[in-house]
Coordinates of C-alpha atoms (C1' of nucleotides) in Angstrom, one line a residue:
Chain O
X1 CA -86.1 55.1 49.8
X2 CA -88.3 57.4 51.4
X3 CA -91.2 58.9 49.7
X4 CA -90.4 62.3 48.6
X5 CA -93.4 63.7 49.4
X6 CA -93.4 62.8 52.9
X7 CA -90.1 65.0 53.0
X8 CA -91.5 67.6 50.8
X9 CA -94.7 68.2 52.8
X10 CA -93.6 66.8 56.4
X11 CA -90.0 67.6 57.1
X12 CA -89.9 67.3 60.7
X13 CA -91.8 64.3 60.6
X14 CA -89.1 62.8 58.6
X15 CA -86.1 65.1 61.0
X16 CA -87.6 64.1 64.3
X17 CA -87.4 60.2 62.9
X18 CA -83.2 60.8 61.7
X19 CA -82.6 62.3 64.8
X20 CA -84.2 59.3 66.7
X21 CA -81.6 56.9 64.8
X22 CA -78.9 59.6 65.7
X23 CA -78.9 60.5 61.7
X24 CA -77.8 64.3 61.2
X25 CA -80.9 65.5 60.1
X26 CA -79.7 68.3 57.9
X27 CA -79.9 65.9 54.9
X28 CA -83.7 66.9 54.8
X29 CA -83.0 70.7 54.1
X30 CA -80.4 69.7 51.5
X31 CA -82.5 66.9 49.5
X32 CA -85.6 69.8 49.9
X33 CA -83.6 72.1 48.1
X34 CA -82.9 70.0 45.8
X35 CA -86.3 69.2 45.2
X36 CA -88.0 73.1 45.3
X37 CA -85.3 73.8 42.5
X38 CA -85.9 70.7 40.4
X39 CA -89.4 71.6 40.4
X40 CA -88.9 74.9 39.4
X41 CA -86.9 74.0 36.3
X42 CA -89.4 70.9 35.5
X43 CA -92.0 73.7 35.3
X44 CA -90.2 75.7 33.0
X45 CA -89.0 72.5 31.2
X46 CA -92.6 71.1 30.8
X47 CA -94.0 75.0 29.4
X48 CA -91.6 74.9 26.5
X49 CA -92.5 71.2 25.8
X50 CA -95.8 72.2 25.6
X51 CA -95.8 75.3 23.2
X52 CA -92.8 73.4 20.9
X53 CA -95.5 70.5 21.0
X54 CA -98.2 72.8 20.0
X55 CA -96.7 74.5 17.5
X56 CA -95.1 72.0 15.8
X57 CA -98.1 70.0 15.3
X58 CA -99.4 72.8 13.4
X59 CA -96.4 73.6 11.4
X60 CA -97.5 71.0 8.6
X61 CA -100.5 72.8 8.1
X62 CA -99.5 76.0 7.2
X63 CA -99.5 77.1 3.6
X64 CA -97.5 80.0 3.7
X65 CA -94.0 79.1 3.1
X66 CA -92.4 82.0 4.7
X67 CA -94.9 82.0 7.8
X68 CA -93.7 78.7 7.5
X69 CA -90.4 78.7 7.8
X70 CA -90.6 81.4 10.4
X71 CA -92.5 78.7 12.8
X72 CA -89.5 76.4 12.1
X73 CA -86.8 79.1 13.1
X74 CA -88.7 79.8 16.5
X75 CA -88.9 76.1 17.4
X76 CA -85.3 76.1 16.4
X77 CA -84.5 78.7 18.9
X78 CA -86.6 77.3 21.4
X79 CA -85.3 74.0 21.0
X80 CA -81.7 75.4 22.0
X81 CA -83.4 77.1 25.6
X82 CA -85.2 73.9 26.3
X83 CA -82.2 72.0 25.8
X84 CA -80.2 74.1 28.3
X85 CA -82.8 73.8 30.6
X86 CA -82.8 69.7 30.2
X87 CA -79.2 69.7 31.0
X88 CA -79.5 71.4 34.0
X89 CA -82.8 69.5 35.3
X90 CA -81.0 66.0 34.5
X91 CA -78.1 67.4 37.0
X92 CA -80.3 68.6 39.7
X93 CA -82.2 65.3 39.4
X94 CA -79.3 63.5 39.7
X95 CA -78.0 65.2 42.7
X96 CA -81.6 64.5 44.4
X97 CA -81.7 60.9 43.7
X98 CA -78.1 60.8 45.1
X99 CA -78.6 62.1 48.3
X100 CA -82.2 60.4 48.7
X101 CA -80.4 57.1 48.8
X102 CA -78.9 57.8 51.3
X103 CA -81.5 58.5 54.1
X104 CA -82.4 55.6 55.8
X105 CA -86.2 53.9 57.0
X106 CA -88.0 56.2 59.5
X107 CA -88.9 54.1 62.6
X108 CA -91.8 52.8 63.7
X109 CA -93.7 55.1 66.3
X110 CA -93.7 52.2 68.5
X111 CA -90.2 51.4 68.7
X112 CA -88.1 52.4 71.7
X113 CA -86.4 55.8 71.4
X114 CA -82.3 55.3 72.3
X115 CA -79.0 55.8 70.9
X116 CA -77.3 52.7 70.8
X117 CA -78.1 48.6 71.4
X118 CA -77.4 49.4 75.1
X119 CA -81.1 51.1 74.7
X120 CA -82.6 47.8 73.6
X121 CA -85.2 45.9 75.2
X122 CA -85.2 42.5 76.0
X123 CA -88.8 42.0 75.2
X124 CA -89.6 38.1 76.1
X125 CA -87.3 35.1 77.4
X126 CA -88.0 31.2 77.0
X127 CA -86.1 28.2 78.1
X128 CA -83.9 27.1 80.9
X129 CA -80.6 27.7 81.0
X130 CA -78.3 24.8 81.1
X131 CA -76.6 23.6 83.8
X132 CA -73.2 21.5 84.0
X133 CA -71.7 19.7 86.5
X134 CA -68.1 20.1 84.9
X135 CA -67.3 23.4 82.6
X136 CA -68.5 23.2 79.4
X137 CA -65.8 24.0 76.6
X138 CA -66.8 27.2 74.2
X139 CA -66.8 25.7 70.6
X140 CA -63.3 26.9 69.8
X141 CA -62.0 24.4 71.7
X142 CA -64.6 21.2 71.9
X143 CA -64.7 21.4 68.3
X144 CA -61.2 20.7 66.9
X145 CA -60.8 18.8 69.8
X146 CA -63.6 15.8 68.6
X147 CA -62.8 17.6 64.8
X148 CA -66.1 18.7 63.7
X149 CA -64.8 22.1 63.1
X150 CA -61.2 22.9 61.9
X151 CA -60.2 26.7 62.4
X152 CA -56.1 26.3 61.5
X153 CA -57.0 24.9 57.7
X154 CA -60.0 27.0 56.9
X155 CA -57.5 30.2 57.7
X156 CA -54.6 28.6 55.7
X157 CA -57.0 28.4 52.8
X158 CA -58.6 31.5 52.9
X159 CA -57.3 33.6 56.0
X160 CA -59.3 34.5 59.0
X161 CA -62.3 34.1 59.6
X162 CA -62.6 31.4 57.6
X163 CA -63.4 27.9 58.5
X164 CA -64.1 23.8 57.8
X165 CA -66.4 21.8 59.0
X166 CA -65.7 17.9 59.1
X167 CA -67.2 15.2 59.2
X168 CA -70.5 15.2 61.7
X169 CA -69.8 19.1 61.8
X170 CA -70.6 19.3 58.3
X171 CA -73.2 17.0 58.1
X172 CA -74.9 18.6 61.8
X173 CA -75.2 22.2 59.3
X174 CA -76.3 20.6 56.6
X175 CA -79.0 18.6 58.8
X176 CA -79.8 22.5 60.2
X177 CA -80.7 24.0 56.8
X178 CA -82.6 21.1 55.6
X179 CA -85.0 20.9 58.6
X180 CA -85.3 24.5 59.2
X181 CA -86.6 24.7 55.1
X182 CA -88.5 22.3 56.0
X183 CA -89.7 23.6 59.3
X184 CA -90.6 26.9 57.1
X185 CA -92.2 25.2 54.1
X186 CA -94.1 22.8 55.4
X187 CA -95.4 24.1 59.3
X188 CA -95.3 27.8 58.2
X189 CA -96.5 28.5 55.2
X190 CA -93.0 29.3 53.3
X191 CA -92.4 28.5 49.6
X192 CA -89.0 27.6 49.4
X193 CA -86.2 29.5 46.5
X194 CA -83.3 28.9 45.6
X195 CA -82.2 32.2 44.3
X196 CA -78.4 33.4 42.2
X197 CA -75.7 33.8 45.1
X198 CA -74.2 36.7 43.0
X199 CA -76.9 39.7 41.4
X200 CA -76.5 43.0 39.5
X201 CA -75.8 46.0 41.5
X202 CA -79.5 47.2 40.6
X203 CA -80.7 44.6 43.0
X204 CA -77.6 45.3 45.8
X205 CA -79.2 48.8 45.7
X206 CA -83.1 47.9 45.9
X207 CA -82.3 46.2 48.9
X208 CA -80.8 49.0 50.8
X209 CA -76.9 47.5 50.8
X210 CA -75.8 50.2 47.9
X211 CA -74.7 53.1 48.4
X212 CA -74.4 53.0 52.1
X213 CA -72.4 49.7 53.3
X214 CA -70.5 49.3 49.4
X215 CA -67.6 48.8 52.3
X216 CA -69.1 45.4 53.3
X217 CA -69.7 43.5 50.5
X218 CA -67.6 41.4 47.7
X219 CA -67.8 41.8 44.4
X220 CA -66.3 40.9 40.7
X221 CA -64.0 43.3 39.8
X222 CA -64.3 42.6 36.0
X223 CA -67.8 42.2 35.7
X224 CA -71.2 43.5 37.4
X225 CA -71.8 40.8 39.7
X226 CA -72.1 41.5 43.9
X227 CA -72.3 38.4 46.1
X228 CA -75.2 38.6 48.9
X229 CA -74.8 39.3 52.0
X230 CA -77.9 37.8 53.0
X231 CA -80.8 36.0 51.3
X232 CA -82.9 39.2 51.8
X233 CA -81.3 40.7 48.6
X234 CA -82.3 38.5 46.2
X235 CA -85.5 37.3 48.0
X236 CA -86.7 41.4 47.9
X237 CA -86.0 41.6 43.9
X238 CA -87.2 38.5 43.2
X239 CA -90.5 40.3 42.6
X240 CA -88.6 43.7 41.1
X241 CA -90.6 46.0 38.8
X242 CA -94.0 43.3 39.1
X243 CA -97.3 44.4 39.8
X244 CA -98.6 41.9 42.3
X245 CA -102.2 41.0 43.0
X246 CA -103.7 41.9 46.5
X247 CA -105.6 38.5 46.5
X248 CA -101.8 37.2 46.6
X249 CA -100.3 38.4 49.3
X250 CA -99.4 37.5 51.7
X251 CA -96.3 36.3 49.5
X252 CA -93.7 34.6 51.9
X253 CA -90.7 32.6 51.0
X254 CA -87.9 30.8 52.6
X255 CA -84.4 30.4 51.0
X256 CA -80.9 29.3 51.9
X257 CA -77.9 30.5 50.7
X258 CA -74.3 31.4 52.2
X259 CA -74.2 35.1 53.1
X260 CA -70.4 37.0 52.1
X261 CA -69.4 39.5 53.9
X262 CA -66.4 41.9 54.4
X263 CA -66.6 42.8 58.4
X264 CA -64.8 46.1 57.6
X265 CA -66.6 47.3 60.1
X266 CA -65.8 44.7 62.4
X267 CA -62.4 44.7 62.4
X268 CA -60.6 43.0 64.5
X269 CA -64.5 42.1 67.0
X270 CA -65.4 38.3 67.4
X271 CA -62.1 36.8 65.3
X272 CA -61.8 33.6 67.4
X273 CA -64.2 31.2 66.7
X274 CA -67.3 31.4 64.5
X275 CA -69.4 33.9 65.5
X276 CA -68.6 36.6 63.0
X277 CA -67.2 34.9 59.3
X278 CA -66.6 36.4 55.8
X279 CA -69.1 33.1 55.0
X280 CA -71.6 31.8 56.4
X281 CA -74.6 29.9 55.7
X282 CA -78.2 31.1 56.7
X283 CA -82.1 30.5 56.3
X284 CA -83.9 33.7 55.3
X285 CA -87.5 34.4 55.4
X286 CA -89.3 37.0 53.6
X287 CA -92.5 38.4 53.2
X288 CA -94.3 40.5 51.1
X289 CA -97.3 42.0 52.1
X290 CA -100.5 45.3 51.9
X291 CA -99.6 47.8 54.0
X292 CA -102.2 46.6 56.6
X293 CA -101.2 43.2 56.9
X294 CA -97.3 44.2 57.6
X295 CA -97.3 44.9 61.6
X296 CA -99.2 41.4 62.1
X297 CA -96.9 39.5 59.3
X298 CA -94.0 40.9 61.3
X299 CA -94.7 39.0 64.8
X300 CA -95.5 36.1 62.7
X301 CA -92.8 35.7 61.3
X302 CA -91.2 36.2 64.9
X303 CA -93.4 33.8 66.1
X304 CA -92.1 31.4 63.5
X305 CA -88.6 32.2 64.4
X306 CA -89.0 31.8 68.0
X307 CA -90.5 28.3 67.5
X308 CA -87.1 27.3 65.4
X309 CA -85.1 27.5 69.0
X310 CA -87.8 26.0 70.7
X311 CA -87.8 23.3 69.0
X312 CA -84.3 23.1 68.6
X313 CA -84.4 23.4 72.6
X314 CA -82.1 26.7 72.5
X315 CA -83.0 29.0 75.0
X316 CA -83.4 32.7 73.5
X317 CA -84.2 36.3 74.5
X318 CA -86.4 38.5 71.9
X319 CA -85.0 42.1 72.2
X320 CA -86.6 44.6 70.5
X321 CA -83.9 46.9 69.0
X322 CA -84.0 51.0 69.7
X323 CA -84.2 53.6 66.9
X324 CA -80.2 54.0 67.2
X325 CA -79.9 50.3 66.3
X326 CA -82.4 49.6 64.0
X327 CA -80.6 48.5 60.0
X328 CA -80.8 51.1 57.6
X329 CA -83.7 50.0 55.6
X330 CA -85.9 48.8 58.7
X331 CA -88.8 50.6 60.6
X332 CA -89.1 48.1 63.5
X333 CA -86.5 44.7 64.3
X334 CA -86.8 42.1 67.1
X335 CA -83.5 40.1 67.0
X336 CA -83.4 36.8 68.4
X337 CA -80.5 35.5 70.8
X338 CA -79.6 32.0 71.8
X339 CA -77.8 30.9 75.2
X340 CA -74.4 29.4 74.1
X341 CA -72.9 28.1 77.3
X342 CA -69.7 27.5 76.3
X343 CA -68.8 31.3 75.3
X344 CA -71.3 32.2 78.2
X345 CA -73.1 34.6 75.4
X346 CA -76.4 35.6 73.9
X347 CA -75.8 35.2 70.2
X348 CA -77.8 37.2 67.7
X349 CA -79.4 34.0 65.5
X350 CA -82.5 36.1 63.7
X351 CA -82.9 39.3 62.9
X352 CA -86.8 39.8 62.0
X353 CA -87.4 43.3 60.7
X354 CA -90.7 45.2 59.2
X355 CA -89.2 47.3 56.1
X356 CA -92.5 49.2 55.4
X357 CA -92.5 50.1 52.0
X358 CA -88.8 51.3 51.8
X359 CA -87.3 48.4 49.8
X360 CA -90.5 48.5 47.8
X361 CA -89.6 51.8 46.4
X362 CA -86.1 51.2 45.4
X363 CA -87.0 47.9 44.3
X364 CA -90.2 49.2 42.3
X365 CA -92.4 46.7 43.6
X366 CA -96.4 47.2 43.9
X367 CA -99.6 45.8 43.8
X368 CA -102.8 46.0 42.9
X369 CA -105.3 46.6 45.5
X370 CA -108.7 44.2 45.4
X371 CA -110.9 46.7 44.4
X372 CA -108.9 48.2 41.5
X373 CA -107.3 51.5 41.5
X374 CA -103.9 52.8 41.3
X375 CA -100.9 50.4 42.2
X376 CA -99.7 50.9 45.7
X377 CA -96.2 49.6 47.5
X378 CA -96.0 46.5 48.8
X379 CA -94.3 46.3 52.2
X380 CA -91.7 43.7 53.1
X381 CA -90.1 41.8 55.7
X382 CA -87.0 39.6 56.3
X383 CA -85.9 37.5 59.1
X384 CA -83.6 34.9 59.7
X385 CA -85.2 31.6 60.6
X386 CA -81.9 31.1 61.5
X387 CA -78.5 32.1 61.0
X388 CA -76.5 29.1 61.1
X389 CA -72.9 29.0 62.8
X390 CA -74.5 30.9 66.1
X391 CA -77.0 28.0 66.2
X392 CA -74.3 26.0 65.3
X393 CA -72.6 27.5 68.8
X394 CA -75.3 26.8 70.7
X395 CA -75.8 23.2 69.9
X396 CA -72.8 22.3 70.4
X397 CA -71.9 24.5 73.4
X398 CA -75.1 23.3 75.7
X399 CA -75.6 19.7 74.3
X400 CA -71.6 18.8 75.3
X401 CA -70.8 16.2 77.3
X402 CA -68.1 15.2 79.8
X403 CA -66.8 13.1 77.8
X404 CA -67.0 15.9 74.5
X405 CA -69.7 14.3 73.1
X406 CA -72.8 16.1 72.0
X407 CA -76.2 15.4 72.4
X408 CA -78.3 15.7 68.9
X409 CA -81.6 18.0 69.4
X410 CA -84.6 15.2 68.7
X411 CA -85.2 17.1 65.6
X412 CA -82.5 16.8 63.7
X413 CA -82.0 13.3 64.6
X414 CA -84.1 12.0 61.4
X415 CA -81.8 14.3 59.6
X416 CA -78.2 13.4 61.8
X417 CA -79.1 9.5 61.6
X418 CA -77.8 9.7 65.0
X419 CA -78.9 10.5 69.0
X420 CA -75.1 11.3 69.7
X421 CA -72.1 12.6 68.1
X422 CA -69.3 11.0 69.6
X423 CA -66.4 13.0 71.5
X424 CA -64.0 11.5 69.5
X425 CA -62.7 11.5 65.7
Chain Z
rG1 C1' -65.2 33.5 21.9
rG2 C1' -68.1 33.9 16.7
rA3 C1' -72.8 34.9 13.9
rG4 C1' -77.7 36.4 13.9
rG5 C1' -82.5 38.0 16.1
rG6 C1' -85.1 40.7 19.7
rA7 C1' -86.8 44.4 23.9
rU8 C1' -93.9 48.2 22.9
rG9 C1' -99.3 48.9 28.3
rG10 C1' -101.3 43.8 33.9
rC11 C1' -100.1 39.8 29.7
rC12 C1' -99.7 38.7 24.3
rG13 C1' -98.9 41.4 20.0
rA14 C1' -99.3 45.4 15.6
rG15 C1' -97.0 49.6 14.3
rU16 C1' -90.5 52.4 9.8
rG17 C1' -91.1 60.5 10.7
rG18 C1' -96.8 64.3 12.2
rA19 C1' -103.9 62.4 13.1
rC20 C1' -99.9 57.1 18.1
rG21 C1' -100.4 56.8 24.7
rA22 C1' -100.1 53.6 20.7
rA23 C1' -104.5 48.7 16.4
rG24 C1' -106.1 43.8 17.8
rG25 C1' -106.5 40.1 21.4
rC26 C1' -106.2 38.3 26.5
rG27 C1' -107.0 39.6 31.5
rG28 C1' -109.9 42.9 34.8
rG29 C1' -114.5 46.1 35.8
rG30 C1' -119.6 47.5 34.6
rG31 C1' -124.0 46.5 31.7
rA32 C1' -127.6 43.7 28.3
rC33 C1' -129.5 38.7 27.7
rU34 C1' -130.5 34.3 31.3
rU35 C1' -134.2 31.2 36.8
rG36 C1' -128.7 30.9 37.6
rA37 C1' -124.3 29.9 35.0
rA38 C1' -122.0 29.4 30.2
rA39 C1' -122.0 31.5 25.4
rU40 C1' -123.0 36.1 22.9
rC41 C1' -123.3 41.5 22.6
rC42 C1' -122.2 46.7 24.4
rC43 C1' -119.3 50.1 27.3
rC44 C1' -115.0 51.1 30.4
rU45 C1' -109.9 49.8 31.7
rG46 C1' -101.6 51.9 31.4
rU47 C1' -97.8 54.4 34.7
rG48 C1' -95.6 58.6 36.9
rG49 C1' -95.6 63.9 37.5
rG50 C1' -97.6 69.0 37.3
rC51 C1' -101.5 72.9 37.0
rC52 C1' -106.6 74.6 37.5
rU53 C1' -112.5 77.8 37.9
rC54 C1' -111.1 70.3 40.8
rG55 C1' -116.0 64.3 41.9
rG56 C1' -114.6 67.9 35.9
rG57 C1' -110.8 70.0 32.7
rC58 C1' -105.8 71.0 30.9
rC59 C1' -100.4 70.1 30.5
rC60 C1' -95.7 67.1 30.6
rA61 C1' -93.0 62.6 30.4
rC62 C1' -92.8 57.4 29.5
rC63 C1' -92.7 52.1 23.4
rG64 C1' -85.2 48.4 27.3
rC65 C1' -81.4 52.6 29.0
rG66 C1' -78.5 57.0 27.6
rG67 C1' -77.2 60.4 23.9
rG68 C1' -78.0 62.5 18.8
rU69 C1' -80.6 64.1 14.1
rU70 C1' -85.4 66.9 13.2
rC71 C1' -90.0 72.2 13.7
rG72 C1' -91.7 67.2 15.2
rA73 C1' -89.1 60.4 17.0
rA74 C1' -92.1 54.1 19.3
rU75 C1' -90.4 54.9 14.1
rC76 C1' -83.9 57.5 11.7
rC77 C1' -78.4 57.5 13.7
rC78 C1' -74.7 56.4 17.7
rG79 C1' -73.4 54.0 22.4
rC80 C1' -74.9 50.8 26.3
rU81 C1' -77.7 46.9 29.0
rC82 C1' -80.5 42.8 28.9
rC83 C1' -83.0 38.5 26.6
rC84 C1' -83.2 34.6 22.8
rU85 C1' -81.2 31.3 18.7
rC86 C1' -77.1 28.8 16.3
rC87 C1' -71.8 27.5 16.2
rG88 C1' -67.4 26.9 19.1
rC89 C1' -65.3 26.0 23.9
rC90 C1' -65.9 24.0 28.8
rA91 C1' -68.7 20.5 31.8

RNA sequence: GGAGGGAUGGCCGAGUGGACGAAGGCGGGGGACUUGAAAUCCCCUGUGGGCCUCGGGCCCACCGCGGGUUCGAAUCCCGCUCCCUCCGCCA
């Protein structure tokens, strides 16, 4: 949510920033209408409160019955006006709310100006990449042909894009979440959660998720439960409506969870394989932070990021996305992409974003500066640290073998128990 | 699924129609005392919004949420949400 004042005062501050996203920025006029007119009536609203107030708290004090009762039929009357007025106020403010929820994060002034991701900017790339003397096999294939990964039953289960991991697939994932945690926890200053996989619709909406992208999520149709599509929606209310202390913060966290998505959007992009599913598994991190720390807590948590491929030995690209790319709650994002030979692609494995105070707002989440004072907004970030199929990809795709088998990173060994997973059964 | 209890400021906790934005305590800030600290004592300390003759004054709203009754609601009525306890059921 943006700050309504910032619309009110500087609307072509907050235009120029739509139009930079390729937003239509005529939403600005509308929700300033909006908000000239609810003023208006809260003015008129708050003068009868006032003189009802006023006179009423004199009305036991008068002796004269009939000057008495007099007092009592003029509230009454007023009573009725004010009540008019309410109604209409409560509609007006309704309407405003509405349509605020709908503008998206202004971008950081430092972000590159452009219209779509082919306006990004590869900002930094690390690692060699692999080279084979044979063709190496996209994951599709090497993995239900040494059956670490079955596509056919995960789609008779649950249709496409659906999936199973066997055997050392499933235990190569599981080794992947429980040395990046650790990674996070214990070299970068994370505290682990273990949040709900399923929240109220309050916290779908603090996030940024509701109303805008209601098209990509599950939820229970009985009852008000939404599952996440990322970690970063219950890791952002996990501190909803708390008043945090400046001498806290930074607050950063690190959670796993599966992330459920529809991919209405995506129809039809990415079916083969499992780069795009309705369920995956991910490691989030999050951070909540002053307003001054947030720029320097954002290529931080890059940084920590970045060092997950490294040491996974996955060659990446950091590309800094352009105001037409940027996710809807976001001010500045730097994805991170890994080389996966086999597909011959840069896959998107983190996406590490500076939120500003925008979830803050929705999710009514401040703290209290050092020095006392009034409350202010936290700002927060999220980033993966990583996604896990596309690292998944990658690991398989440039650590194959002739012979199928694939090499385990020397990282994940303590976890795998093994150097090798063998190319067959 | 059944029965009951509850939701008040940063936290705990009083308050059943007007003097309550709300006692008291804790926490926080300032001061006195002290060589320093502790203890003790004194003072200050909610959030959001609006107006003005703006380092001061005034007004409005907020006691889970939404309605209602009333001249007037933290307090009465209705609906909802959430939390807790016990029983049942499932694990």
């Amino acid at each position: 949510m943006l700050d309504i004042n910032l619309i009110r005062n500087q609307p072509e501050l907050v235009k120029e920033g739509l139009r930079k996203r390729g937003e239509d920025p005529s939403i600005v006029d509308e929700v300033r209408e909006l908000d000239a007119e609810r003023r208006k009536l809260l003015h008129q609203v708050e003068q009868l409160r006032a003189e009802r107030n006023r006179v009423s708290k004199r009305i036991p004090k008068i002796q004269d019955p009939q000057e008495r009762e007099a007092k009592i039929q003029a509230m009454r009357e007023l009573g009725e006006r004010l009540k008019a007025l309410e109604a209409r106020l409560r509609e007006v403010e309704d309407r405003l709310w509405e349509r605020m929820a709908w503008i998206p994060n202004l971008p950081a002034p430092d972000v590159p100006v452009g219209e779509d991701e082919s306006a990004n900017v590869v900002v930094k790339q690390w690692g060699e990449l692999p080279e084979f003397d044979f063709t190496p096999k996209p994951h599709w294939d090497l993995g239900p042909q040494i059956g670490i990964v079955d596509f056919e039953r995960g789609v008779k289960m649950s249709g496409t894009r659906f999936f199973v991991l066997r055997g050392w697939g499933a235990k190569l994932q599981r080794a992947l979440i429980q040395w990046m945690l650790d990674l996070h926890v214990e070299k970068h200053g994370y505290q682990e959660l273990y949040p709900p996989f399923m929240v109220r619709e309050r916290v779908i909406f603090a996030s940024g998720q509701l109303p805008k992208f209601r098209d990509n999520l599950y939820h229970d149709a009985e009852e008000d439960y939404w599952w996440v599509p990322t970690a970063e929606v219950p890791l952002t209310a996990y501190h909803m409506d708390e008043i945090l202390r400046e001498e806290d913060l930074p607050l950063r966290y690190t959670a796993y969870t599966p992330c459920f998505r529809r991919e209405k959007a995506a129809a039809g992009r990415d079916v083969r394989g499992m780069k795009r599913l309705h369920q995956f598994d991910k490691v989030e991190m999050y951070a909540y932070t002053t307003p001054e720390q947030s720029e320097a807590e954002l290529q931080k948590m890059l940084r920590d990021a970045e060092e997950t491929c490294q040491l996974l030995g996955l060659p990446y690209r950091v590309v800094q996305l352009c105001t037409g790319d940027l996710g809807f709650a976001a001010r500045k994002t730097y994805d991170v992409e890994v080389w996966a030979a086999g597909v011959g692609e840069w896959l998107e494995v983190s996406s590490v974003s500076n939120v500003g105070d925008f979830q803050a707002r929705r999710a009514n989440i401040r703290y209290r500066p050092k020095e006392g004072g009034r409350p202010r907004y936290v700002h927060t970030l999220n980033g993966s640290g990583l996604g896990l199929p596309r690292v998944f990809i990658a690991i398989v795709e440039n650590y194959q073998q002739p012979d199928g088998s694939i090499v385990v990173p020397q990282v994940l060994r303590p976890y795998m128990g093994v150097d090798v997973i063998p190319g067959s059964g």
